[in-house]
């Protein structure tokens, strides 16, 4: 890989152990991918910072960097951890050990010392300074839903980086020029059409199912192209999260949303998804009994989604099922007072910094309902029964 004189100095340790270590990791991965050079990044989002995930070895590595006085070279945000930092017991059916909290706090202290913004959210794209990153800029993001959303909606460029790579990239402010940083790799070759009656709405649950279907059939290096115009941000977000979870995809081109120019002549194949297949899957995933818990917030909800949930709950008396919502502290601070009052009166819990999947939540046999295909995908692997329902159909499940 070609390195500038400055990059070589960093690699050779002229600026100390920490920067050299980060540069070595990025260069060796870049070399193994045959990347020709390094490029600057405008932002980093570090995933995999939960103590439950990286344990003592991860904690020690981050602390070593922090103790060395290493600072992040670019604005850096951080993914959720295993608990709410203001209310350790916020997640139902979950106990967090003291040793877990001590380990996690040390990781957060180190990241903070290095200059990270401890947003502890998987939707960095809702933050004003991230949302405004110039289209076409490269970043290093390590949370799959954010990677798909960043590439496909914001028009910024990132591969799907693992936690350690996003950490190292944040330290040196660079990443290898590879994959989706290269413009031609972002141009789709396969188009997906939805065959459906005009009045068949694609809500967020159906969008998650479409993500599952595409994930199973997409066998091409370039991002899929969805011809269907998705209507709102919740739908786009759940679609992005589903593709990232079920398909390991890092980008999708969405008609009318993705800021990219390409010639339709480049499309080599069109695949039609029949709405009857979406309907059939939706039926299979529909709740048929009262759940132990209703969960919204994978990926973290935004203000509008929380207010919509509150509004749907307004007319429900005698709510018998516990509802929890995971979101970022920033989104909670933007909430309308009326919505907050409704949620409080219904005993709906707003939880920050975490989610059901990153936390050690649950035990086999638990039955939950959510609107998130991604939550379904991961929680069913823990032996939890998960059904899907749109925020708009919340009332239906409350009547079970
Ligand atoms: Fe976010 Fe947790 Fe889902 S990190 S995308 S809420 S799995």
mmCIF file of C-alpha atoms and ligand atoms in Angstrom:
data_model
loop_
_atom_site.group_PDB
_atom_site.id
_atom_site.type_symbol
_atom_site.label_atom_id
_atom_site.label_comp_id
_atom_site.label_asym_id
_atom_site.label_seq_id
_atom_site.Cartn_x
_atom_site.Cartn_y
_atom_site.Cartn_z
ATOM 1 C CA UNK A 1 0.000 0.000 0.000
ATOM 2 C CA UNK A 2 1.256 3.481 -0.823
ATOM 3 C CA UNK A 3 1.862 5.558 2.309
ATOM 4 C CA UNK A 4 2.688 9.254 2.489
ATOM 5 C CA UNK A 5 5.875 10.267 4.349
ATOM 6 C CA UNK A 6 3.752 11.332 7.329
ATOM 7 C CA UNK A 7 1.883 8.009 7.393
ATOM 8 C CA UNK A 8 5.217 6.176 7.291
ATOM 9 C CA UNK A 9 6.478 8.190 10.261
ATOM 10 C CA UNK A 10 3.350 7.265 12.228
ATOM 11 C CA UNK A 11 3.771 3.608 11.260
ATOM 12 C CA UNK A 12 7.420 3.648 12.337
ATOM 13 C CA UNK A 13 6.540 4.924 15.783
ATOM 14 C CA UNK A 14 7.894 8.475 15.465
ATOM 15 C CA UNK A 15 4.708 9.770 17.126
ATOM 16 C CA UNK A 16 4.582 7.112 19.815
ATOM 17 C CA UNK A 17 3.337 3.602 20.460
ATOM 18 C CA UNK A 18 -0.417 4.290 20.292
ATOM 19 C CA UNK A 19 -0.589 5.897 16.864
ATOM 20 C CA UNK A 20 1.880 3.332 15.481
ATOM 21 C CA UNK A 21 -0.247 0.469 16.781
ATOM 22 C CA UNK A 22 -3.447 1.880 15.229
ATOM 23 C CA UNK A 23 -1.635 2.554 11.938
ATOM 24 C CA UNK A 24 -0.189 -0.987 11.888
ATOM 25 C CA UNK A 25 -3.642 -2.526 12.247
ATOM 26 C CA UNK A 26 -5.209 -0.359 9.521
ATOM 27 C CA UNK A 27 -2.278 -0.854 7.126
ATOM 28 C CA UNK A 28 -2.068 -4.597 7.608
ATOM 29 C CA UNK A 29 -5.821 -5.076 7.025
ATOM 30 C CA UNK A 30 -5.638 -2.690 4.045
ATOM 31 C CA UNK A 31 -2.695 -4.660 2.616
ATOM 32 C CA UNK A 32 -4.536 -7.939 2.993
ATOM 33 C CA UNK A 33 -7.424 -6.413 1.010
ATOM 34 C CA UNK A 34 -5.013 -5.116 -1.666
ATOM 35 C CA UNK A 35 -6.002 -1.555 -0.931
ATOM 36 C CA UNK A 36 -3.824 0.945 -2.795
ATOM 37 C CA UNK A 37 -3.797 3.778 -0.229
ATOM 38 C CA UNK A 38 -5.294 5.317 2.905
ATOM 39 C CA UNK A 39 -7.975 8.007 2.814
ATOM 40 C CA UNK A 40 -9.074 10.540 5.425
ATOM 41 C CA UNK A 41 -12.319 9.978 7.281
ATOM 42 C CA UNK A 42 -14.743 12.660 8.472
ATOM 43 C CA UNK A 43 -16.191 10.697 11.408
ATOM 44 C CA UNK A 44 -15.983 7.384 13.239
ATOM 45 C CA UNK A 45 -18.696 5.421 15.002
ATOM 46 C CA UNK A 46 -17.337 2.710 17.266
ATOM 47 C CA UNK A 47 -19.397 -0.416 17.874
ATOM 48 C CA UNK A 48 -18.510 -3.318 20.150
ATOM 49 C CA UNK A 49 -17.802 -1.221 23.239
ATOM 50 C CA UNK A 50 -19.972 -3.262 25.560
ATOM 51 C CA UNK A 51 -18.077 -4.966 28.388
ATOM 52 C CA UNK A 52 -20.232 -8.052 27.786
ATOM 53 C CA UNK A 53 -18.867 -8.170 24.271
ATOM 54 C CA UNK A 54 -15.168 -7.189 24.539
ATOM 55 C CA UNK A 55 -14.543 -8.183 28.172
ATOM 56 C CA UNK A 56 -11.217 -7.663 29.955
ATOM 57 C CA UNK A 57 -8.963 -7.847 26.845
ATOM 58 C CA UNK A 58 -10.945 -5.111 25.043
ATOM 59 C CA UNK A 59 -11.097 -2.988 28.172
ATOM 60 C CA UNK A 60 -7.337 -3.242 28.658
ATOM 61 C CA UNK A 61 -6.550 -2.334 25.050
ATOM 62 C CA UNK A 62 -8.722 0.815 25.117
ATOM 63 C CA UNK A 63 -7.285 1.789 28.504
ATOM 64 C CA UNK A 64 -3.751 1.396 27.162
ATOM 65 C CA UNK A 65 -4.524 3.914 24.407
ATOM 66 C CA UNK A 66 -6.173 6.309 26.868
ATOM 67 C CA UNK A 67 -3.289 6.058 29.367
ATOM 68 C CA UNK A 68 -0.862 6.805 26.557
ATOM 69 C CA UNK A 69 -2.699 10.116 26.047
ATOM 70 C CA UNK A 70 -3.997 9.119 22.598
ATOM 71 C CA UNK A 71 -6.884 11.270 21.336
ATOM 72 C CA UNK A 72 -9.261 10.479 18.505
ATOM 73 C CA UNK A 73 -8.305 12.380 15.338
ATOM 74 C CA UNK A 74 -11.907 12.784 14.159
ATOM 75 C CA UNK A 75 -15.300 13.260 15.794
ATOM 76 C CA UNK A 76 -16.198 9.880 17.248
ATOM 77 C CA UNK A 77 -19.495 8.529 18.551
ATOM 78 C CA UNK A 78 -20.129 5.279 20.374
ATOM 79 C CA UNK A 79 -22.694 2.447 20.074
ATOM 80 C CA UNK A 80 -24.993 1.256 22.901
ATOM 81 C CA UNK A 81 -23.738 -0.720 25.893
ATOM 82 C CA UNK A 82 -25.400 -3.391 28.058
ATOM 83 C CA UNK A 83 -27.420 -1.154 30.426
ATOM 84 C CA UNK A 84 -28.893 2.303 30.957
ATOM 85 C CA UNK A 85 -26.216 4.363 32.722
ATOM 86 C CA UNK A 86 -28.858 6.227 34.778
ATOM 87 C CA UNK A 87 -30.947 3.187 35.701
ATOM 88 C CA UNK A 88 -29.067 -0.113 35.784
ATOM 89 C CA UNK A 89 -32.259 -2.160 36.211
ATOM 90 C CA UNK A 90 -34.230 -0.481 33.428
ATOM 91 C CA UNK A 91 -34.375 -3.547 31.186
ATOM 92 C CA UNK A 92 -36.983 -6.024 32.436
ATOM 93 C CA UNK A 93 -35.999 -9.659 33.147
ATOM 94 C CA UNK A 94 -32.328 -8.627 33.248
ATOM 95 C CA UNK A 95 -29.791 -8.368 36.036
ATOM 96 C CA UNK A 96 -26.515 -6.561 35.588
ATOM 97 C CA UNK A 97 -23.675 -7.656 37.878
ATOM 98 C CA UNK A 98 -21.640 -5.078 39.731
ATOM 99 C CA UNK A 99 -18.447 -6.365 38.093
ATOM 100 C CA UNK A 100 -20.051 -5.820 34.659
ATOM 101 C CA UNK A 101 -20.794 -2.190 35.536
ATOM 102 C CA UNK A 102 -17.278 -1.614 36.904
ATOM 103 C CA UNK A 103 -15.720 -3.052 33.722
ATOM 104 C CA UNK A 104 -18.053 -1.027 31.489
ATOM 105 C CA UNK A 105 -17.437 2.221 33.347
ATOM 106 C CA UNK A 106 -13.715 1.841 32.867
ATOM 107 C CA UNK A 107 -14.207 1.402 29.097
ATOM 108 C CA UNK A 108 -16.393 4.518 28.974
ATOM 109 C CA UNK A 109 -13.870 6.544 31.005
ATOM 110 C CA UNK A 110 -11.108 5.559 28.590
ATOM 111 C CA UNK A 111 -13.183 6.410 25.503
ATOM 112 C CA UNK A 112 -14.169 9.714 27.063
ATOM 113 C CA UNK A 113 -10.519 10.531 27.847
ATOM 114 C CA UNK A 114 -9.703 9.865 24.186
ATOM 115 C CA UNK A 115 -12.344 12.415 23.151
ATOM 116 C CA UNK A 116 -15.303 10.244 22.136
ATOM 117 C CA UNK A 117 -18.805 11.644 22.375
ATOM 118 C CA UNK A 118 -20.469 9.008 24.566
ATOM 119 C CA UNK A 119 -23.744 9.018 22.636
ATOM 120 C CA UNK A 120 -24.269 5.286 23.340
ATOM 121 C CA UNK A 121 -26.700 5.052 20.453
ATOM 122 C CA UNK A 122 -26.847 3.049 17.225
ATOM 123 C CA UNK A 123 -28.516 5.887 15.320
ATOM 124 C CA UNK A 124 -25.651 8.408 15.075
ATOM 125 C CA UNK A 125 -27.347 9.592 11.869
ATOM 126 C CA UNK A 126 -29.945 11.468 13.939
ATOM 127 C CA UNK A 127 -27.266 13.700 15.492
ATOM 128 C CA UNK A 128 -27.122 17.110 13.799
ATOM 129 C CA UNK A 129 -23.329 17.180 13.334
ATOM 130 C CA UNK A 130 -23.377 13.655 11.859
ATOM 131 C CA UNK A 131 -26.479 14.198 9.757
ATOM 132 C CA UNK A 132 -24.697 17.165 8.188
ATOM 133 C CA UNK A 133 -21.514 15.322 7.140
ATOM 134 C CA UNK A 134 -20.961 16.245 3.499
ATOM 135 C CA UNK A 135 -22.335 13.690 1.024
ATOM 136 C CA UNK A 136 -19.558 11.649 -0.516
ATOM 137 C CA UNK A 137 -17.322 11.915 2.589
ATOM 138 C CA UNK A 138 -15.723 8.737 3.859
ATOM 139 C CA UNK A 139 -16.312 7.648 7.462
ATOM 140 C CA UNK A 140 -15.509 4.509 9.480
ATOM 141 C CA UNK A 141 -18.675 3.140 11.063
ATOM 142 C CA UNK A 142 -19.044 -0.082 12.923
ATOM 143 C CA UNK A 143 -22.755 -0.588 13.488
ATOM 144 C CA UNK A 144 -24.528 -2.456 10.690
ATOM 145 C CA UNK A 145 -27.817 -0.523 10.632
ATOM 146 C CA UNK A 146 -25.935 2.789 10.711
ATOM 147 C CA UNK A 147 -23.591 1.592 7.951
ATOM 148 C CA UNK A 148 -26.524 0.800 5.634
ATOM 149 C CA UNK A 149 -28.350 4.035 6.561
ATOM 150 C CA UNK A 150 -25.198 6.157 6.182
ATOM 151 C CA UNK A 151 -24.360 4.802 2.724
ATOM 152 C CA UNK A 152 -27.926 4.597 1.481
ATOM 153 C CA UNK A 153 -29.647 7.660 2.928
ATOM 154 C CA UNK A 154 -26.967 10.175 3.927
ATOM 155 C CA UNK A 155 -24.757 9.347 0.936
ATOM 156 C CA UNK A 156 -21.613 9.095 3.054
ATOM 157 C CA UNK A 157 -19.226 6.239 2.401
ATOM 158 C CA UNK A 158 -18.314 3.468 4.788
ATOM 159 C CA UNK A 159 -17.617 -0.215 4.777
ATOM 160 C CA UNK A 160 -19.002 -2.326 7.535
ATOM 161 C CA UNK A 161 -16.150 -2.031 10.006
ATOM 162 C CA UNK A 162 -15.740 -4.176 13.082
ATOM 163 C CA UNK A 163 -15.345 -2.559 16.506
ATOM 164 C CA UNK A 164 -11.497 -2.723 16.586
ATOM 165 C CA UNK A 165 -11.132 -1.274 13.064
ATOM 166 C CA UNK A 166 -13.475 1.642 13.766
ATOM 167 C CA UNK A 167 -11.477 2.307 16.968
ATOM 168 C CA UNK A 168 -8.115 2.294 15.148
ATOM 169 C CA UNK A 169 -9.500 4.374 12.261
ATOM 170 C CA UNK A 170 -10.818 6.944 14.760
ATOM 171 C CA UNK A 171 -7.326 7.193 16.285
ATOM 172 C CA UNK A 172 -5.468 7.861 13.029
ATOM 173 C CA UNK A 173 -8.366 9.534 11.200
ATOM 174 C CA UNK A 174 -7.862 7.280 8.183
ATOM 175 C CA UNK A 175 -9.133 4.088 6.594
ATOM 176 C CA UNK A 176 -8.041 1.950 3.663
ATOM 177 C CA UNK A 177 -9.451 2.863 0.261
ATOM 178 C CA UNK A 178 -11.546 -0.204 -0.409
ATOM 179 C CA UNK A 179 -15.101 -1.483 -1.031
ATOM 180 C CA UNK A 180 -17.800 1.155 -0.727
ATOM 181 C CA UNK A 181 -15.284 4.029 -0.522
ATOM 182 C CA UNK A 182 -14.769 3.414 -4.248
ATOM 183 C CA UNK A 183 -17.540 5.012 -6.279
ATOM 184 C CA UNK A 184 -17.951 2.262 -8.873
ATOM 185 C CA UNK A 185 -18.600 -0.323 -6.150
ATOM 186 C CA UNK A 186 -21.698 1.627 -5.115
ATOM 187 C CA UNK A 187 -23.472 1.297 -8.454
ATOM 188 C CA UNK A 188 -26.163 -1.415 -8.349
ATOM 189 C CA UNK A 189 -26.525 -4.176 -10.925
ATOM 190 C CA UNK A 190 -29.649 -5.931 -9.631
ATOM 191 C CA UNK A 191 -33.024 -4.241 -9.301
ATOM 192 C CA UNK A 192 -35.779 -5.450 -6.952
ATOM 193 C CA UNK A 193 -39.372 -4.585 -7.836
ATOM 194 C CA UNK A 194 -42.304 -5.124 -5.511
ATOM 195 C CA UNK A 195 -45.372 -6.432 -7.324
ATOM 196 C CA UNK A 196 -48.324 -5.188 -5.272
ATOM 197 C CA UNK A 197 -51.708 -3.497 -5.492
ATOM 198 C CA UNK A 198 -51.523 0.282 -5.261
ATOM 199 C CA UNK A 199 -53.176 0.412 -1.832
ATOM 200 C CA UNK A 200 -50.776 -2.112 -0.267
ATOM 201 C CA UNK A 201 -48.680 0.036 2.075
ATOM 202 C CA UNK A 202 -45.098 -0.881 2.930
ATOM 203 C CA UNK A 203 -44.869 -0.250 6.676
ATOM 204 C CA UNK A 204 -41.741 -0.860 8.776
ATOM 205 C CA UNK A 205 -42.545 -4.566 9.443
ATOM 206 C CA UNK A 206 -43.087 -5.256 5.744
ATOM 207 C CA UNK A 207 -39.896 -3.321 4.944
ATOM 208 C CA UNK A 208 -38.013 -5.587 7.392
ATOM 209 C CA UNK A 209 -39.474 -8.644 5.643
ATOM 210 C CA UNK A 210 -38.464 -7.252 2.227
ATOM 211 C CA UNK A 211 -34.963 -6.858 3.694
ATOM 212 C CA UNK A 212 -35.029 -10.525 4.719
ATOM 213 C CA UNK A 213 -36.196 -11.639 1.255
ATOM 214 C CA UNK A 214 -33.552 -9.570 -0.552
ATOM 215 C CA UNK A 215 -30.857 -10.787 1.853
ATOM 216 C CA UNK A 216 -31.669 -14.379 0.949
ATOM 217 C CA UNK A 217 -31.511 -13.897 -2.805
ATOM 218 C CA UNK A 218 -29.006 -11.107 -3.380
ATOM 219 C CA UNK A 219 -25.842 -12.692 -4.689
ATOM 220 C CA UNK A 220 -23.936 -9.817 -6.184
ATOM 221 C CA UNK A 221 -21.018 -7.683 -4.903
ATOM 222 C CA UNK A 222 -22.816 -4.432 -5.702
ATOM 223 C CA UNK A 223 -25.607 -3.049 -3.504
ATOM 224 C CA UNK A 224 -29.173 -4.075 -4.387
ATOM 225 C CA UNK A 225 -31.439 -1.438 -5.954
ATOM 226 C CA UNK A 226 -34.955 -1.188 -4.529
ATOM 227 C CA UNK A 227 -37.273 0.378 -7.039
ATOM 228 C CA UNK A 228 -40.095 0.815 -4.508
ATOM 229 C CA UNK A 229 -40.243 4.295 -2.970
ATOM 230 C CA UNK A 230 -40.202 3.822 0.796
ATOM 231 C CA UNK A 231 -42.385 6.417 2.446
ATOM 232 C CA UNK A 232 -41.017 7.348 5.839
ATOM 233 C CA UNK A 233 -37.876 7.240 7.916
ATOM 234 C CA UNK A 234 -39.072 4.414 10.200
ATOM 235 C CA UNK A 235 -39.599 2.201 7.164
ATOM 236 C CA UNK A 236 -36.207 3.081 5.684
ATOM 237 C CA UNK A 237 -34.472 2.541 9.022
ATOM 238 C CA UNK A 238 -36.046 -0.882 9.640
ATOM 239 C CA UNK A 239 -35.282 -1.896 6.051
ATOM 240 C CA UNK A 240 -31.618 -0.838 6.500
ATOM 241 C CA UNK A 241 -31.364 -2.693 9.815
ATOM 242 C CA UNK A 242 -32.896 -5.847 8.344
ATOM 243 C CA UNK A 243 -30.461 -5.906 5.406
ATOM 244 C CA UNK A 244 -27.556 -5.330 7.799
ATOM 245 C CA UNK A 245 -28.676 -8.134 10.124
ATOM 246 C CA UNK A 246 -30.029 -10.842 7.826
ATOM 247 C CA UNK A 247 -27.841 -10.116 4.839
ATOM 248 C CA UNK A 248 -24.575 -8.632 6.092
ATOM 249 C CA UNK A 249 -25.179 -5.949 3.481
ATOM 250 C CA UNK A 250 -23.631 -2.498 3.853
ATOM 251 C CA UNK A 251 -25.636 -0.496 1.322
ATOM 252 C CA UNK A 252 -28.850 -0.492 -0.677
ATOM 253 C CA UNK A 253 -29.828 1.989 -3.350
ATOM 254 C CA UNK A 254 -33.400 3.132 -2.631
ATOM 255 C CA UNK A 255 -35.302 4.833 -5.398
ATOM 256 C CA UNK A 256 -35.727 8.543 -4.643
ATOM 257 C CA UNK A 257 -33.737 8.338 -1.392
ATOM 258 C CA UNK A 258 -30.136 7.342 -2.077
ATOM 259 C CA UNK A 259 -28.138 10.288 -3.387
ATOM 260 C CA UNK A 260 -26.396 8.495 -6.228
ATOM 261 C CA UNK A 261 -26.444 8.882 -9.990
ATOM 262 C CA UNK A 262 -26.350 5.848 -12.190
ATOM 263 C CA UNK A 263 -27.543 4.766 -15.577
ATOM 264 C CA UNK A 264 -30.415 2.236 -15.472
ATOM 265 C CA UNK A 265 -28.605 0.518 -18.357
ATOM 266 C CA UNK A 266 -26.090 -0.746 -15.777
ATOM 267 C CA UNK A 267 -28.841 -2.921 -14.265
ATOM 268 C CA UNK A 268 -28.206 -6.498 -15.397
ATOM 269 C CA UNK A 269 -31.196 -8.211 -13.843
ATOM 270 C CA UNK A 270 -34.598 -7.357 -12.367
ATOM 271 C CA UNK A 271 -36.080 -9.547 -9.656
ATOM 272 C CA UNK A 272 -39.742 -9.209 -8.715
ATOM 273 C CA UNK A 273 -40.906 -9.787 -5.154
ATOM 274 C CA UNK A 274 -44.595 -10.628 -5.019
ATOM 275 C CA UNK A 275 -46.543 -8.970 -2.219
ATOM 276 C CA UNK A 276 -48.198 -12.334 -1.465
ATOM 277 C CA UNK A 277 -44.787 -13.581 -0.251
ATOM 278 C CA UNK A 278 -44.484 -10.556 2.041
ATOM 279 C CA UNK A 279 -48.056 -11.143 3.297
ATOM 280 C CA UNK A 280 -47.349 -14.814 3.973
ATOM 281 C CA UNK A 281 -44.239 -14.030 6.029
ATOM 282 C CA UNK A 282 -46.076 -11.265 7.881
ATOM 283 C CA UNK A 283 -48.783 -13.763 8.842
ATOM 284 C CA UNK A 284 -46.145 -16.207 10.146
ATOM 285 C CA UNK A 285 -44.545 -13.480 12.265
ATOM 286 C CA UNK A 286 -47.780 -11.975 13.613
ATOM 287 C CA UNK A 287 -48.472 -12.234 17.350
ATOM 288 C CA UNK A 288 -51.245 -14.654 18.307
ATOM 289 C CA UNK A 289 -51.106 -14.384 22.083
ATOM 290 C CA UNK A 290 -50.526 -11.664 24.621
ATOM 291 C CA UNK A 291 -46.753 -11.024 24.896
ATOM 292 C CA UNK A 292 -44.723 -10.653 28.100
ATOM 293 C CA UNK A 293 -43.283 -7.445 26.716
ATOM 294 C CA UNK A 294 -43.684 -5.021 23.812
ATOM 295 C CA UNK A 295 -40.433 -3.523 22.587
ATOM 296 C CA UNK A 296 -39.719 -0.613 20.269
ATOM 297 C CA UNK A 297 -36.302 0.842 19.596
ATOM 298 C CA UNK A 298 -34.140 -1.406 17.469
ATOM 299 C CA UNK A 299 -32.522 0.640 15.961
ATOM 300 C CA UNK A 300 -32.983 3.359 18.588
ATOM 301 C CA UNK A 301 -36.220 5.277 18.108
ATOM 302 C CA UNK A 302 -36.328 8.944 17.183
ATOM 303 C CA UNK A 303 -38.571 11.629 18.677
ATOM 304 C CA UNK A 304 -41.295 11.213 16.025
ATOM 305 C CA UNK A 305 -41.555 7.470 16.547
ATOM 306 C CA UNK A 306 -41.823 7.855 20.322
ATOM 307 C CA UNK A 307 -44.497 10.520 19.915
ATOM 308 C CA UNK A 308 -46.399 8.269 17.519
ATOM 309 C CA UNK A 309 -46.335 5.420 20.050
ATOM 310 C CA UNK A 310 -47.601 7.817 22.740
ATOM 311 C CA UNK A 311 -50.367 8.991 20.465
ATOM 312 C CA UNK A 312 -51.456 5.419 19.689
ATOM 313 C CA UNK A 313 -51.575 4.664 23.411
ATOM 314 C CA UNK A 314 -53.676 7.707 24.264
ATOM 315 C CA UNK A 315 -56.990 5.923 23.834
ATOM 316 C CA UNK A 316 -55.943 2.659 25.478
ATOM 317 C CA UNK A 317 -57.240 2.246 29.023
ATOM 318 C CA UNK A 318 -56.050 -0.393 31.379
ATOM 319 C CA UNK A 319 -52.825 -1.277 29.563
ATOM 320 C CA UNK A 320 -51.939 -4.806 30.667
ATOM 321 C CA UNK A 321 -48.680 -5.402 28.824
ATOM 322 C CA UNK A 322 -45.385 -3.757 29.708
ATOM 323 C CA UNK A 323 -43.983 -1.550 26.916
ATOM 324 C CA UNK A 324 -40.380 -0.426 26.705
ATOM 325 C CA UNK A 325 -38.694 1.865 24.190
ATOM 326 C CA UNK A 326 -34.945 2.160 23.675
ATOM 327 C CA UNK A 327 -33.612 5.436 22.341
ATOM 328 C CA UNK A 328 -30.816 7.931 22.798
ATOM 329 C CA UNK A 329 -30.740 10.469 25.610
ATOM 330 C CA UNK A 330 -30.659 13.225 22.955
ATOM 331 C CA UNK A 331 -33.974 12.082 21.427
ATOM 332 C CA UNK A 332 -35.601 11.933 24.871
ATOM 333 C CA UNK A 333 -34.535 15.531 25.485
ATOM 334 C CA UNK A 334 -36.428 16.608 22.324
ATOM 335 C CA UNK A 335 -39.718 14.966 23.296
ATOM 336 C CA UNK A 336 -42.947 16.854 23.457
ATOM 337 C CA UNK A 337 -44.248 17.253 27.039
ATOM 338 C CA UNK A 338 -47.669 15.772 26.172
ATOM 339 C CA UNK A 339 -46.059 12.632 24.767
ATOM 340 C CA UNK A 340 -43.938 12.275 27.895
ATOM 341 C CA UNK A 341 -47.004 12.612 30.093
ATOM 342 C CA UNK A 342 -48.913 9.955 28.152
ATOM 343 C CA UNK A 343 -45.985 7.545 28.342
ATOM 344 C CA UNK A 344 -45.610 8.147 32.069
ATOM 345 C CA UNK A 345 -49.313 7.638 32.685
ATOM 346 C CA UNK A 346 -49.136 4.298 30.845
ATOM 347 C CA UNK A 347 -45.973 3.273 32.657
ATOM 348 C CA UNK A 348 -44.076 2.973 29.359
ATOM 349 C CA UNK A 349 -40.365 2.924 30.038
ATOM 350 C CA UNK A 350 -37.955 5.024 27.976
ATOM 351 C CA UNK A 351 -34.512 3.449 28.185
ATOM 352 C CA UNK A 352 -31.272 5.025 26.956
ATOM 353 C CA UNK A 353 -27.723 3.875 26.217
ATOM 354 C CA UNK A 354 -28.688 0.251 25.568
ATOM 355 C CA UNK A 355 -31.043 -2.138 23.797
ATOM 356 C CA UNK A 356 -32.440 -5.626 24.348
ATOM 357 C CA UNK A 357 -29.861 -7.179 22.055
ATOM 358 C CA UNK A 358 -26.691 -5.613 23.451
ATOM 359 C CA UNK A 359 -27.856 -6.089 27.041
ATOM 360 C CA UNK A 360 -27.804 -9.584 28.588
ATOM 361 C CA UNK A 361 -31.622 -9.550 28.319
ATOM 362 C CA UNK A 362 -33.956 -12.473 28.464
ATOM 363 C CA UNK A 363 -34.374 -16.120 29.018
ATOM 364 C CA UNK A 364 -35.806 -18.934 26.933
ATOM 365 C CA UNK A 365 -39.575 -18.968 26.708
ATOM 366 C CA UNK A 366 -40.058 -15.205 26.915
ATOM 367 C CA UNK A 367 -42.577 -13.890 24.417
ATOM 368 C CA UNK A 368 -42.096 -10.414 23.008
ATOM 369 C CA UNK A 369 -43.596 -8.256 20.283
ATOM 370 C CA UNK A 370 -41.623 -5.632 18.375
ATOM 371 C CA UNK A 371 -41.724 -3.751 15.080
ATOM 372 C CA UNK A 372 -38.082 -4.560 14.335
ATOM 373 C CA UNK A 373 -37.013 -7.386 12.063
ATOM 374 C CA UNK A 374 -33.442 -6.954 13.368
ATOM 375 C CA UNK A 375 -34.602 -7.494 16.956
ATOM 376 C CA UNK A 376 -36.551 -10.557 15.770
ATOM 377 C CA UNK A 377 -33.446 -11.868 14.000
ATOM 378 C CA UNK A 378 -31.181 -11.661 17.063
ATOM 379 C CA UNK A 379 -33.589 -12.342 19.918
ATOM 380 C CA UNK A 380 -34.969 -15.555 18.402
ATOM 381 C CA UNK A 381 -31.363 -16.859 18.469
ATOM 382 C CA UNK A 382 -31.570 -16.532 22.289
ATOM 383 C CA UNK A 383 -34.630 -18.788 22.422
ATOM 384 C CA UNK A 384 -37.038 -15.878 22.839
ATOM 385 C CA UNK A 385 -40.333 -15.992 20.956
ATOM 386 C CA UNK A 386 -40.582 -12.807 18.901
ATOM 387 C CA UNK A 387 -43.533 -11.574 16.819
ATOM 388 C CA UNK A 388 -43.736 -8.481 14.668
ATOM 389 C CA UNK A 389 -46.263 -5.675 14.558
ATOM 390 C CA UNK A 390 -46.102 -2.141 13.170
ATOM 391 C CA UNK A 391 -46.320 0.846 15.542
ATOM 392 C CA UNK A 392 -49.529 1.712 13.667
ATOM 393 C CA UNK A 393 -51.099 -1.623 14.669
ATOM 394 C CA UNK A 394 -50.114 -1.472 18.333
ATOM 395 C CA UNK A 395 -53.748 -1.520 19.415
ATOM 396 C CA UNK A 396 -54.247 -4.959 17.817
ATOM 397 C CA UNK A 397 -51.694 -6.624 20.057
ATOM 398 C CA UNK A 398 -53.000 -4.865 23.160
ATOM 399 C CA UNK A 399 -56.386 -6.468 22.588
ATOM 400 C CA UNK A 400 -54.988 -10.041 22.612
HETATM 401 FE FE1 LIG B 1 -29.255 -0.706 17.829
HETATM 402 FE FE2 LIG B 1 -29.266 -2.667 19.501
HETATM 403 FE FE3 LIG B 1 -30.741 -2.806 17.355
HETATM 404 S S1 LIG B 1 -27.525 -1.510 18.922
HETATM 405 S S2 LIG B 1 -29.644 -1.624 15.861
HETATM 406 S S3 LIG B 1 -30.977 -1.337 19.020
HETATM 407 S S4 LIG B 1 -29.418 -4.380 18.115
#
